């Protein structure tokens, strides 16, 4: 019989007869996967990828059973890793958690200490998860664009998927740096929200989501795209000469039905953003900028708290496009 003190709550995705099923259930600590750092999780998030894992609508989970959750923040309770001590506040984004290794939608985790990032001193666990992979990916996108020469003087920057987590953060991070931001959304009723984040203009995503011309009128100096498919193809077709596109998502699809015309005739650069396996130095640089640039009031505007018990129902809402911004998960509620 398991000691009740060693039990913790987790969302567990299991497979039966080829179908995935997610449930909130008690799990014994002994079931945690191998790792050299044991973490007491305080907050997690519900991302698009997590929603796919929970609903079984995407090939996210690599083996079963799986605890989803590509983000976590908490406190080290035990460590055999030289970098981490008991009591350290840490966060984790990516590295396959929630896909190949049990993730953050639980009250405990055991992970590889090399995957962890030290929590910036000015952030608490809830704030870090309000930022989460979405804000971290948006910052990686911005840093990449700036490393390739983008400045506010370059011209307007388009953000697709503007109401999503990455899009919301991309808008506020760009606006904070002085860029004029154009937001593409399928929810015009959210225009006021996007303008409060810093969008200067709102356009209908339908103008980008259907098959378009290989090369169209040049409109923007750069773009951050979290949508993919026809949207990304149309974005590239409308970027100004020598412009930049950071591709960081595939909400519309993983295909890329495009032409080489923008890249050859206009010198457009398509920059892929891999947020999953970045080295620690790059992660710390991104999180230091996030801690400095993000206003706490903006986090409250972008995010909404839910309990661990609400996450399964919220996954369907997220996939249906009914969620604005970020869902932050209190794993102890």
PDB file of N, CA and C in Angstrom, residues 101-194:
ATOM      1  N   UNK A 101       8.695  13.282 -21.689  1.00  0.00           N
ATOM      2  CA  UNK A 101       9.036  13.219 -20.265  1.00  0.00           C
ATOM      3  C   UNK A 101       7.910  13.913 -19.504  1.00  0.00           C
ATOM      4  N   UNK A 102       7.503  13.352 -18.367  1.00  0.00           N
ATOM      5  CA  UNK A 102       6.367  13.916 -17.630  1.00  0.00           C
ATOM      6  C   UNK A 102       6.561  15.410 -17.387  1.00  0.00           C
ATOM      7  N   UNK A 103       5.453  16.168 -17.602  1.00  0.00           N
ATOM      8  CA  UNK A 103       5.530  17.612 -17.607  1.00  0.00           C
ATOM      9  C   UNK A 103       4.944  18.295 -16.388  1.00  0.00           C
ATOM     10  N   UNK A 104       4.465  19.522 -16.614  1.00  0.00           N
ATOM     11  CA  UNK A 104       4.171  20.442 -15.532  1.00  0.00           C
ATOM     12  C   UNK A 104       2.758  20.474 -15.004  1.00  0.00           C
ATOM     13  N   UNK A 105       1.811  19.765 -15.616  1.00  0.00           N
ATOM     14  CA  UNK A 105       0.432  19.790 -15.125  1.00  0.00           C
ATOM     15  C   UNK A 105       0.274  18.762 -14.007  1.00  0.00           C
ATOM     16  N   UNK A 106       1.014  19.025 -12.944  1.00  0.00           N
ATOM     17  CA  UNK A 106       1.091  18.138 -11.787  1.00  0.00           C
ATOM     18  C   UNK A 106       1.661  18.932 -10.622  1.00  0.00           C
ATOM     19  N   UNK A 107       1.647  18.325  -9.440  1.00  0.00           N
ATOM     20  CA  UNK A 107       2.179  19.003  -8.266  1.00  0.00           C
ATOM     21  C   UNK A 107       3.645  18.688  -8.016  1.00  0.00           C
ATOM     22  N   UNK A 108       4.201  17.695  -8.726  1.00  0.00           N
ATOM     23  CA  UNK A 108       5.600  17.343  -8.577  1.00  0.00           C
ATOM     24  C   UNK A 108       6.178  16.964  -9.931  1.00  0.00           C
ATOM     25  N   UNK A 109       7.491  17.090 -10.042  1.00  0.00           N
ATOM     26  CA  UNK A 109       8.199  16.671 -11.250  1.00  0.00           C
ATOM     27  C   UNK A 109       9.601  16.221 -10.877  1.00  0.00           C
ATOM     28  N   UNK A 110      10.135  15.305 -11.677  1.00  0.00           N
ATOM     29  CA  UNK A 110      11.533  14.909 -11.557  1.00  0.00           C
ATOM     30  C   UNK A 110      12.144  15.035 -12.945  1.00  0.00           C
ATOM     31  N   UNK A 111      13.184  15.873 -13.081  1.00  0.00           N
ATOM     32  CA  UNK A 111      13.694  16.221 -14.409  1.00  0.00           C
ATOM     33  C   UNK A 111      15.220  16.246 -14.417  1.00  0.00           C
ATOM     34  N   UNK A 112      15.759  16.381 -15.602  1.00  0.00           N
ATOM     35  CA  UNK A 112      17.188  16.577 -15.803  1.00  0.00           C
ATOM     36  C   UNK A 112      17.538  18.013 -15.419  1.00  0.00           C
ATOM     37  N   UNK A 113      18.471  18.179 -14.506  1.00  0.00           N
ATOM     38  CA  UNK A 113      18.833  19.513 -14.045  1.00  0.00           C
ATOM     39  C   UNK A 113      19.393  20.415 -15.127  1.00  0.00           C
ATOM     40  N   UNK A 114      19.922  19.831 -16.207  1.00  0.00           N
ATOM     41  CA  UNK A 114      20.436  20.637 -17.314  1.00  0.00           C
ATOM     42  C   UNK A 114      19.323  21.387 -18.038  1.00  0.00           C
ATOM     43  N   UNK A 115      18.081  20.952 -17.862  1.00  0.00           N
ATOM     44  CA  UNK A 115      16.956  21.589 -18.555  1.00  0.00           C
ATOM     45  C   UNK A 115      16.461  22.842 -17.835  1.00  0.00           C
ATOM     46  N   UNK A 116      16.867  23.035 -16.588  1.00  0.00           N
ATOM     47  CA  UNK A 116      16.270  24.077 -15.756  1.00  0.00           C
ATOM     48  C   UNK A 116      16.894  25.444 -16.001  1.00  0.00           C
ATOM     49  N   UNK A 117      16.077  26.474 -15.767  1.00  0.00           N
ATOM     50  CA  UNK A 117      16.528  27.861 -15.798  1.00  0.00           C
ATOM     51  C   UNK A 117      16.252  28.481 -14.436  1.00  0.00           C
ATOM     52  N   UNK A 118      17.212  29.239 -13.928  1.00  0.00           N
ATOM     53  CA  UNK A 118      17.007  29.904 -12.639  1.00  0.00           C
ATOM     54  C   UNK A 118      15.967  31.004 -12.795  1.00  0.00           C
ATOM     55  N   UNK A 119      15.058  31.079 -11.837  1.00  0.00           N
ATOM     56  CA  UNK A 119      14.015  32.092 -11.874  1.00  0.00           C
ATOM     57  C   UNK A 119      14.624  33.487 -11.700  1.00  0.00           C
ATOM     58  N   UNK A 120      14.313  34.423 -12.596  1.00  0.00           N
ATOM     59  CA  UNK A 120      14.758  35.800 -12.366  1.00  0.00           C
ATOM     60  C   UNK A 120      14.264  36.306 -11.012  1.00  0.00           C
ATOM     61  N   UNK A 121      15.099  37.049 -10.317  1.00  0.00           N
ATOM     62  CA  UNK A 121      14.768  37.481  -8.954  1.00  0.00           C
ATOM     63  C   UNK A 121      13.512  38.323  -8.890  1.00  0.00           C
ATOM     64  N   UNK A 122      13.216  39.064  -9.964  1.00  0.00           N
ATOM     65  CA  UNK A 122      12.073  39.971  -9.928  1.00  0.00           C
ATOM     66  C   UNK A 122      10.751  39.296 -10.282  1.00  0.00           C
ATOM     67  N   UNK A 123      10.775  38.003 -10.591  1.00  0.00           N
ATOM     68  CA  UNK A 123       9.554  37.286 -10.936  1.00  0.00           C
ATOM     69  C   UNK A 123       9.221  36.250  -9.870  1.00  0.00           C
ATOM     70  N   UNK A 124       7.930  36.045  -9.606  1.00  0.00           N
ATOM     71  CA  UNK A 124       7.519  34.906  -8.801  1.00  0.00           C
ATOM     72  C   UNK A 124       7.054  33.796  -9.747  1.00  0.00           C
ATOM     73  N   UNK A 125       6.717  32.638  -9.185  1.00  0.00           N
ATOM     74  CA  UNK A 125       6.379  31.487 -10.021  1.00  0.00           C
ATOM     75  C   UNK A 125       5.139  31.748 -10.869  1.00  0.00           C
ATOM     76  N   UNK A 126       4.176  32.434 -10.312  1.00  0.00           N
ATOM     77  CA  UNK A 126       2.955  32.710 -11.071  1.00  0.00           C
ATOM     78  C   UNK A 126       3.258  33.630 -12.249  1.00  0.00           C
ATOM     79  N   UNK A 127       4.040  34.666 -12.019  1.00  0.00           N
ATOM     80  CA  UNK A 127       4.387  35.584 -13.096  1.00  0.00           C
ATOM     81  C   UNK A 127       5.199  34.884 -14.184  1.00  0.00           C
ATOM     82  N   UNK A 128       6.125  34.019 -13.764  1.00  0.00           N
ATOM     83  CA  UNK A 128       6.928  33.293 -14.742  1.00  0.00           C
ATOM     84  C   UNK A 128       6.062  32.429 -15.638  1.00  0.00           C
ATOM     85  N   UNK A 129       5.021  31.829 -15.062  1.00  0.00           N
ATOM     86  CA  UNK A 129       4.141  30.987 -15.870  1.00  0.00           C
ATOM     87  C   UNK A 129       3.116  31.807 -16.654  1.00  0.00           C
ATOM     88  N   UNK A 130       2.801  33.002 -16.184  1.00  0.00           N
ATOM     89  CA  UNK A 130       1.974  33.892 -17.007  1.00  0.00           C
ATOM     90  C   UNK A 130       2.723  34.237 -18.290  1.00  0.00           C
ATOM     91  N   UNK A 131       4.039  34.292 -18.205  1.00  0.00           N
ATOM     92  CA  UNK A 131       4.881  34.475 -19.391  1.00  0.00           C
ATOM     93  C   UNK A 131       5.020  33.142 -20.118  1.00  0.00           C
ATOM     94  N   UNK A 132       5.570  32.142 -19.441  1.00  0.00           N
ATOM     95  CA  UNK A 132       5.641  30.793 -19.947  1.00  0.00           C
ATOM     96  C   UNK A 132       6.320  30.653 -21.296  1.00  0.00           C
ATOM     97  N   UNK A 133       6.094  29.507 -21.930  1.00  0.00           N
ATOM     98  CA  UNK A 133       6.661  29.244 -23.249  1.00  0.00           C
ATOM     99  C   UNK A 133       6.221  30.281 -24.268  1.00  0.00           C
ATOM    100  N   UNK A 134       4.989  30.771 -24.129  1.00  0.00           N
ATOM    101  CA  UNK A 134       4.486  31.752 -25.097  1.00  0.00           C
ATOM    102  C   UNK A 134       5.316  33.025 -25.074  1.00  0.00           C
ATOM    103  N   UNK A 135       5.502  33.604 -23.890  1.00  0.00           N
ATOM    104  CA  UNK A 135       6.290  34.824 -23.794  1.00  0.00           C
ATOM    105  C   UNK A 135       7.754  34.592 -24.109  1.00  0.00           C
ATOM    106  N   UNK A 136       8.264  33.460 -23.664  1.00  0.00           N
ATOM    107  CA  UNK A 136       9.658  33.098 -23.943  1.00  0.00           C
ATOM    108  C   UNK A 136       9.879  32.941 -25.447  1.00  0.00           C
ATOM    109  N   UNK A 137       8.928  32.304 -26.145  1.00  0.00           N
ATOM    110  CA  UNK A 137       9.047  32.137 -27.598  1.00  0.00           C
ATOM    111  C   UNK A 137       8.944  33.485 -28.307  1.00  0.00           C
ATOM    112  N   UNK A 138       8.037  34.333 -27.850  1.00  0.00           N
ATOM    113  CA  UNK A 138       7.922  35.669 -28.437  1.00  0.00           C
ATOM    114  C   UNK A 138       9.219  36.450 -28.259  1.00  0.00           C
ATOM    115  N   UNK A 139       9.841  36.335 -27.094  1.00  0.00           N
ATOM    116  CA  UNK A 139      11.105  37.034 -26.865  1.00  0.00           C
ATOM    117  C   UNK A 139      12.221  36.453 -27.721  1.00  0.00           C
ATOM    118  N   UNK A 140      12.292  35.129 -27.854  1.00  0.00           N
ATOM    119  CA  UNK A 140      13.284  34.532 -28.746  1.00  0.00           C
ATOM    120  C   UNK A 140      13.107  35.052 -30.171  1.00  0.00           C
ATOM    121  N   UNK A 141      11.847  35.197 -30.598  1.00  0.00           N
ATOM    122  CA  UNK A 141      11.565  35.706 -31.938  1.00  0.00           C
ATOM    123  C   UNK A 141      12.064  37.134 -32.094  1.00  0.00           C
ATOM    124  N   UNK A 142      11.771  37.968 -31.103  1.00  0.00           N
ATOM    125  CA  UNK A 142      12.206  39.362 -31.163  1.00  0.00           C
ATOM    126  C   UNK A 142      13.728  39.464 -31.141  1.00  0.00           C
ATOM    127  N   UNK A 143      14.376  38.706 -30.265  1.00  0.00           N
ATOM    128  CA  UNK A 143      15.836  38.742 -30.197  1.00  0.00           C
ATOM    129  C   UNK A 143      16.455  38.298 -31.521  1.00  0.00           C
ATOM    130  N   UNK A 144      15.854  37.309 -32.159  1.00  0.00           N
ATOM    131  CA  UNK A 144      16.365  36.832 -33.447  1.00  0.00           C
ATOM    132  C   UNK A 144      16.204  37.895 -34.527  1.00  0.00           C
ATOM    133  N   UNK A 145      15.035  38.528 -34.579  1.00  0.00           N
ATOM    134  CA  UNK A 145      14.824  39.596 -35.554  1.00  0.00           C
ATOM    135  C   UNK A 145      15.816  40.739 -35.338  1.00  0.00           C
ATOM    136  N   UNK A 146      16.024  41.121 -34.099  1.00  0.00           N
ATOM    137  CA  UNK A 146      16.957  42.217 -33.813  1.00  0.00           C
ATOM    138  C   UNK A 146      18.401  41.809 -34.115  1.00  0.00           C
ATOM    139  N   UNK A 147      18.719  40.567 -33.881  1.00  0.00           N
ATOM    140  CA  UNK A 147      20.075  40.098 -34.202  1.00  0.00           C
ATOM    141  C   UNK A 147      20.337  40.154 -35.704  1.00  0.00           C
ATOM    142  N   UNK A 148      19.262  40.066 -36.497  1.00  0.00           N
ATOM    143  CA  UNK A 148      19.381  40.158 -37.952  1.00  0.00           C
ATOM    144  C   UNK A 148      19.148  41.585 -38.464  1.00  0.00           C
ATOM    145  N   UNK A 149      19.143  42.545 -37.548  1.00  0.00           N
ATOM    146  CA  UNK A 149      19.162  43.938 -37.962  1.00  0.00           C
ATOM    147  C   UNK A 149      17.876  44.712 -37.846  1.00  0.00           C
ATOM    148  N   UNK A 150      16.799  44.111 -37.348  1.00  0.00           N
ATOM    149  CA  UNK A 150      15.530  44.835 -37.236  1.00  0.00           C
ATOM    150  C   UNK A 150      15.612  45.904 -36.151  1.00  0.00           C
ATOM    151  N   UNK A 151      15.128  47.099 -36.482  1.00  0.00           N
ATOM    152  CA  UNK A 151      14.980  48.188 -35.515  1.00  0.00           C
ATOM    153  C   UNK A 151      13.614  48.826 -35.744  1.00  0.00           C
ATOM    154  N   UNK A 152      13.139  49.643 -34.809  1.00  0.00           N
ATOM    155  CA  UNK A 152      11.860  50.330 -35.030  1.00  0.00           C
ATOM    156  C   UNK A 152      11.848  51.182 -36.297  1.00  0.00           C
ATOM    157  N   UNK A 153      13.014  51.670 -36.724  1.00  0.00           N
ATOM    158  CA  UNK A 153      13.094  52.477 -37.941  1.00  0.00           C
ATOM    159  C   UNK A 153      12.928  51.647 -39.208  1.00  0.00           C
ATOM    160  N   UNK A 154      12.992  50.309 -39.086  1.00  0.00           N
ATOM    161  CA  UNK A 154      12.885  49.444 -40.267  1.00  0.00           C
ATOM    162  C   UNK A 154      11.496  49.499 -40.894  1.00  0.00           C
ATOM    163  N   UNK A 155      10.474  49.693 -40.061  1.00  0.00           N
ATOM    164  CA  UNK A 155       9.105  49.730 -40.556  1.00  0.00           C
ATOM    165  C   UNK A 155       8.177  48.902 -39.702  1.00  0.00           C
ATOM    166  N   UNK A 156       6.963  48.704 -40.183  1.00  0.00           N
ATOM    167  CA  UNK A 156       5.932  48.010 -39.417  1.00  0.00           C
ATOM    168  C   UNK A 156       6.241  46.522 -39.281  1.00  0.00           C
ATOM    169  N   UNK A 157       5.792  45.965 -38.153  1.00  0.00           N
ATOM    170  CA  UNK A 157       5.973  44.537 -37.892  1.00  0.00           C
ATOM    171  C   UNK A 157       4.598  43.899 -37.724  1.00  0.00           C
ATOM    172  N   UNK A 158       4.360  42.837 -38.475  1.00  0.00           N
ATOM    173  CA  UNK A 158       3.103  42.096 -38.402  1.00  0.00           C
ATOM    174  C   UNK A 158       3.211  40.993 -37.359  1.00  0.00           C
ATOM    175  N   UNK A 159       2.145  40.800 -36.591  1.00  0.00           N
ATOM    176  CA  UNK A 159       2.047  39.678 -35.659  1.00  0.00           C
ATOM    177  C   UNK A 159       0.790  38.899 -36.016  1.00  0.00           C
ATOM    178  N   UNK A 160       0.951  37.627 -36.398  1.00  0.00           N
ATOM    179  CA  UNK A 160      -0.208  36.781 -36.670  1.00  0.00           C
ATOM    180  C   UNK A 160      -0.593  36.015 -35.402  1.00  0.00           C
ATOM    181  N   UNK A 161      -1.804  35.441 -35.404  1.00  0.00           N
ATOM    182  CA  UNK A 161      -2.270  34.754 -34.198  1.00  0.00           C
ATOM    183  C   UNK A 161      -2.267  35.691 -33.016  1.00  0.00           C
ATOM    184  N   UNK A 162      -2.718  36.912 -33.251  1.00  0.00           N
ATOM    185  CA  UNK A 162      -2.513  37.994 -32.280  1.00  0.00           C
ATOM    186  C   UNK A 162      -3.191  37.762 -30.942  1.00  0.00           C
ATOM    187  N   UNK A 163      -4.305  37.028 -30.921  1.00  0.00           N
ATOM    188  CA  UNK A 163      -5.004  36.803 -29.658  1.00  0.00           C
ATOM    189  C   UNK A 163      -4.452  35.625 -28.872  1.00  0.00           C
ATOM    190  N   UNK A 164      -3.555  34.853 -29.479  1.00  0.00           N
ATOM    191  CA  UNK A 164      -2.965  33.722 -28.777  1.00  0.00           C
ATOM    192  C   UNK A 164      -1.876  34.160 -27.817  1.00  0.00           C
ATOM    193  N   UNK A 165      -1.302  33.192 -27.123  1.00  0.00           N
ATOM    194  CA  UNK A 165      -0.285  33.513 -26.133  1.00  0.00           C
ATOM    195  C   UNK A 165       0.950  34.145 -26.737  1.00  0.00           C
ATOM    196  N   UNK A 166       1.523  33.515 -27.767  1.00  0.00           N
ATOM    197  CA  UNK A 166       2.719  34.072 -28.404  1.00  0.00           C
ATOM    198  C   UNK A 166       2.397  35.421 -29.024  1.00  0.00           C
ATOM    199  N   UNK A 167       1.266  35.507 -29.731  1.00  0.00           N
ATOM    200  CA  UNK A 167       0.895  36.758 -30.384  1.00  0.00           C
ATOM    201  C   UNK A 167       0.713  37.895 -29.406  1.00  0.00           C
ATOM    202  N   UNK A 168       0.044  37.627 -28.290  1.00  0.00           N
ATOM    203  CA  UNK A 168      -0.183  38.664 -27.286  1.00  0.00           C
ATOM    204  C   UNK A 168       1.134  39.220 -26.763  1.00  0.00           C
ATOM    205  N   UNK A 169       2.064  38.314 -26.456  1.00  0.00           N
ATOM    206  CA  UNK A 169       3.357  38.767 -25.949  1.00  0.00           C
ATOM    207  C   UNK A 169       4.177  39.449 -27.027  1.00  0.00           C
ATOM    208  N   UNK A 170       4.106  38.936 -28.252  1.00  0.00           N
ATOM    209  CA  UNK A 170       4.864  39.577 -29.329  1.00  0.00           C
ATOM    210  C   UNK A 170       4.426  41.024 -29.500  1.00  0.00           C
ATOM    211  N   UNK A 171       3.130  41.277 -29.435  1.00  0.00           N
ATOM    212  CA  UNK A 171       2.622  42.640 -29.582  1.00  0.00           C
ATOM    213  C   UNK A 171       3.174  43.541 -28.480  1.00  0.00           C
ATOM    214  N   UNK A 172       3.053  43.118 -27.245  1.00  0.00           N
ATOM    215  CA  UNK A 172       3.463  43.991 -26.143  1.00  0.00           C
ATOM    216  C   UNK A 172       4.982  44.173 -26.101  1.00  0.00           C
ATOM    217  N   UNK A 173       5.753  43.125 -26.436  1.00  0.00           N
ATOM    218  CA  UNK A 173       7.212  43.248 -26.433  1.00  0.00           C
ATOM    219  C   UNK A 173       7.685  44.169 -27.552  1.00  0.00           C
ATOM    220  N   UNK A 174       7.095  44.027 -28.736  1.00  0.00           N
ATOM    221  CA  UNK A 174       7.456  44.905 -29.850  1.00  0.00           C
ATOM    222  C   UNK A 174       7.078  46.349 -29.550  1.00  0.00           C
ATOM    223  N   UNK A 175       5.853  46.553 -29.066  1.00  0.00           N
ATOM    224  CA  UNK A 175       5.388  47.916 -28.785  1.00  0.00           C
ATOM    225  C   UNK A 175       6.254  48.576 -27.721  1.00  0.00           C
ATOM    226  N   UNK A 176       6.644  47.790 -26.709  1.00  0.00           N
ATOM    227  CA  UNK A 176       7.476  48.339 -25.640  1.00  0.00           C
ATOM    228  C   UNK A 176       8.824  48.823 -26.173  1.00  0.00           C
ATOM    229  N   UNK A 177       9.294  48.195 -27.250  1.00  0.00           N
ATOM    230  CA  UNK A 177      10.582  48.564 -27.853  1.00  0.00           C
ATOM    231  C   UNK A 177      10.443  49.668 -28.893  1.00  0.00           C
ATOM    232  N   UNK A 178       9.207  50.134 -29.132  1.00  0.00           N
ATOM    233  CA  UNK A 178       9.005  51.245 -30.042  1.00  0.00           C
ATOM    234  C   UNK A 178       8.629  50.878 -31.459  1.00  0.00           C
ATOM    235  N   UNK A 179       8.296  49.611 -31.705  1.00  0.00           N
ATOM    236  CA  UNK A 179       7.882  49.187 -33.039  1.00  0.00           C
ATOM    237  C   UNK A 179       6.406  49.520 -33.268  1.00  0.00           C
ATOM    238  N   UNK A 180       6.052  49.791 -34.528  1.00  0.00           N
ATOM    239  CA  UNK A 180       4.645  49.935 -34.904  1.00  0.00           C
ATOM    240  C   UNK A 180       4.138  48.556 -35.294  1.00  0.00           C
ATOM    241  N   UNK A 181       3.164  48.048 -34.537  1.00  0.00           N
ATOM    242  CA  UNK A 181       2.739  46.663 -34.647  1.00  0.00           C
ATOM    243  C   UNK A 181       1.381  46.560 -35.337  1.00  0.00           C
ATOM    244  N   UNK A 182       1.302  45.657 -36.326  1.00  0.00           N
ATOM    245  CA  UNK A 182       0.050  45.327 -37.001  1.00  0.00           C
ATOM    246  C   UNK A 182      -0.367  43.942 -36.518  1.00  0.00           C
ATOM    247  N   UNK A 183      -1.574  43.810 -35.995  1.00  0.00           N
ATOM    248  CA  UNK A 183      -2.035  42.549 -35.423  1.00  0.00           C
ATOM    249  C   UNK A 183      -3.071  41.905 -36.332  1.00  0.00           C
ATOM    250  N   UNK A 184      -2.848  40.644 -36.703  1.00  0.00           N
ATOM    251  CA  UNK A 184      -3.808  39.886 -37.512  1.00  0.00           C
ATOM    252  C   UNK A 184      -4.578  38.944 -36.599  1.00  0.00           C
ATOM    253  N   UNK A 185      -5.909  39.042 -36.622  1.00  0.00           N
ATOM    254  CA  UNK A 185      -6.739  38.225 -35.750  1.00  0.00           C
ATOM    255  C   UNK A 185      -8.033  37.847 -36.440  1.00  0.00           C
ATOM    256  N   UNK A 186      -8.589  36.729 -36.029  1.00  0.00           N
ATOM    257  CA  UNK A 186      -9.903  36.322 -36.507  1.00  0.00           C
ATOM    258  C   UNK A 186     -11.009  36.746 -35.573  1.00  0.00           C
ATOM    259  N   UNK A 187     -10.654  37.496 -34.541  1.00  0.00           N
ATOM    260  CA  UNK A 187     -11.647  37.942 -33.555  1.00  0.00           C
ATOM    261  C   UNK A 187     -11.621  39.466 -33.465  1.00  0.00           C
ATOM    262  N   UNK A 188     -12.269  40.134 -34.414  1.00  0.00           N
ATOM    263  CA  UNK A 188     -12.256  41.605 -34.405  1.00  0.00           C
ATOM    264  C   UNK A 188     -12.844  42.203 -33.141  1.00  0.00           C
ATOM    265  N   UNK A 189     -13.695  41.440 -32.445  1.00  0.00           N
ATOM    266  CA  UNK A 189     -14.275  41.936 -31.195  1.00  0.00           C
ATOM    267  C   UNK A 189     -13.222  42.128 -30.107  1.00  0.00           C
ATOM    268  N   UNK A 190     -12.019  41.569 -30.325  1.00  0.00           N
ATOM    269  CA  UNK A 190     -10.932  41.706 -29.357  1.00  0.00           C
ATOM    270  C   UNK A 190      -9.992  42.855 -29.718  1.00  0.00           C
ATOM    271  N   UNK A 191     -10.395  43.708 -30.637  1.00  0.00           N
ATOM    272  CA  UNK A 191      -9.520  44.790 -31.097  1.00  0.00           C
ATOM    273  C   UNK A 191      -9.071  45.691 -29.947  1.00  0.00           C
ATOM    274  N   UNK A 192      -9.976  46.009 -29.040  1.00  0.00           N
ATOM    275  CA  UNK A 192      -9.622  46.901 -27.933  1.00  0.00           C
ATOM    276  C   UNK A 192      -8.543  46.277 -27.055  1.00  0.00           C
ATOM    277  N   UNK A 193      -8.637  44.975 -26.834  1.00  0.00           N
ATOM    278  CA  UNK A 193      -7.631  44.250 -26.051  1.00  0.00           C
ATOM    279  C   UNK A 193      -6.269  44.338 -26.727  1.00  0.00           C
ATOM    280  N   UNK A 194      -6.234  44.101 -28.040  1.00  0.00           N
ATOM    281  CA  UNK A 194      -4.971  44.138 -28.777  1.00  0.00           C
ATOM    282  C   UNK A 194      -4.380  45.545 -28.802  1.00  0.00           C
TER     283      UNK A 194
END
